[in-house]
Amino acid sequence: MYDFEVLIMHNSLGFVCMHYCGQLERDTY
C-alpha cells in the first residue's frame, strides 16, 4: 500500500490521516 501512503503524503490533511492509519495498520498487524 505504498501508493496509498504516497498519495496521502501529497495532502497536508492527509498526512495527519496517514499517522492515524499507520497506527491502525500496526495495531492490526
PDB file of C-alpha atoms in Angstrom:
ATOM      1  CA  MET A   1       0.000   0.000   0.000  1.00  0.00           C
ATOM      2  CA  TYR A   2       2.921   2.321  -0.665  1.00  0.00           C
ATOM      3  CA  ASP A   3       0.985   4.118  -3.433  1.00  0.00           C
ATOM      4  CA  PHE A   4      -1.804   4.917  -0.964  1.00  0.00           C
ATOM      5  CA  GLU A   5       0.658   6.420   1.509  1.00  0.00           C
ATOM      6  CA  VAL A   6       2.358   8.475  -1.223  1.00  0.00           C
ATOM      7  CA  LEU A   7      -0.981   9.937  -2.326  1.00  0.00           C
ATOM      8  CA  ILE A   8      -1.759  10.892   1.276  1.00  0.00           C
ATOM      9  CA  MET A   9       1.668  12.495   1.716  1.00  0.00           C
ATOM     10  CA  HIS A  10       0.782  14.959  -1.040  1.00  0.00           C
ATOM     11  CA  ASN A  11      -2.065  16.233   1.156  1.00  0.00           C
ATOM     12  CA  SER A  12      -1.304  18.169   4.345  1.00  0.00           C
ATOM     13  CA  LEU A  13      -4.530  16.971   5.999  1.00  0.00           C
ATOM     14  CA  GLY A  14      -3.899  13.528   4.529  1.00  0.00           C
ATOM     15  CA  PHE A  15      -0.551  13.496   6.336  1.00  0.00           C
ATOM     16  CA  VAL A  16      -2.426  13.533   9.651  1.00  0.00           C
ATOM     17  CA  CYS A  17      -4.734  10.766   8.432  1.00  0.00           C
ATOM     18  CA  MET A  18      -1.684   8.728   7.440  1.00  0.00           C
ATOM     19  CA  HIS A  19      -0.449   8.986  11.038  1.00  0.00           C
ATOM     20  CA  TYR A  20      -3.694   7.503  12.357  1.00  0.00           C
ATOM     21  CA  CYS A  21      -3.889   4.952   9.541  1.00  0.00           C
ATOM     22  CA  GLY A  22      -0.306   3.922  10.326  1.00  0.00           C
ATOM     23  CA  GLN A  23      -1.221   3.250  13.937  1.00  0.00           C
ATOM     24  CA  LEU A  24      -4.282   1.226  12.878  1.00  0.00           C
ATOM     25  CA  GLU A  25      -2.178  -0.836  10.476  1.00  0.00           C
ATOM     26  CA  ARG A  26       0.430  -1.544  13.154  1.00  0.00           C
ATOM     27  CA  ASP A  27      -2.293  -2.451  15.633  1.00  0.00           C
ATOM     28  CA  THR A  28      -3.883  -4.795  13.073  1.00  0.00           C
ATOM     29  CA  TYR A  29      -0.595  -6.480  12.274  1.00  0.00           C
TER      30      TYR A  29
END
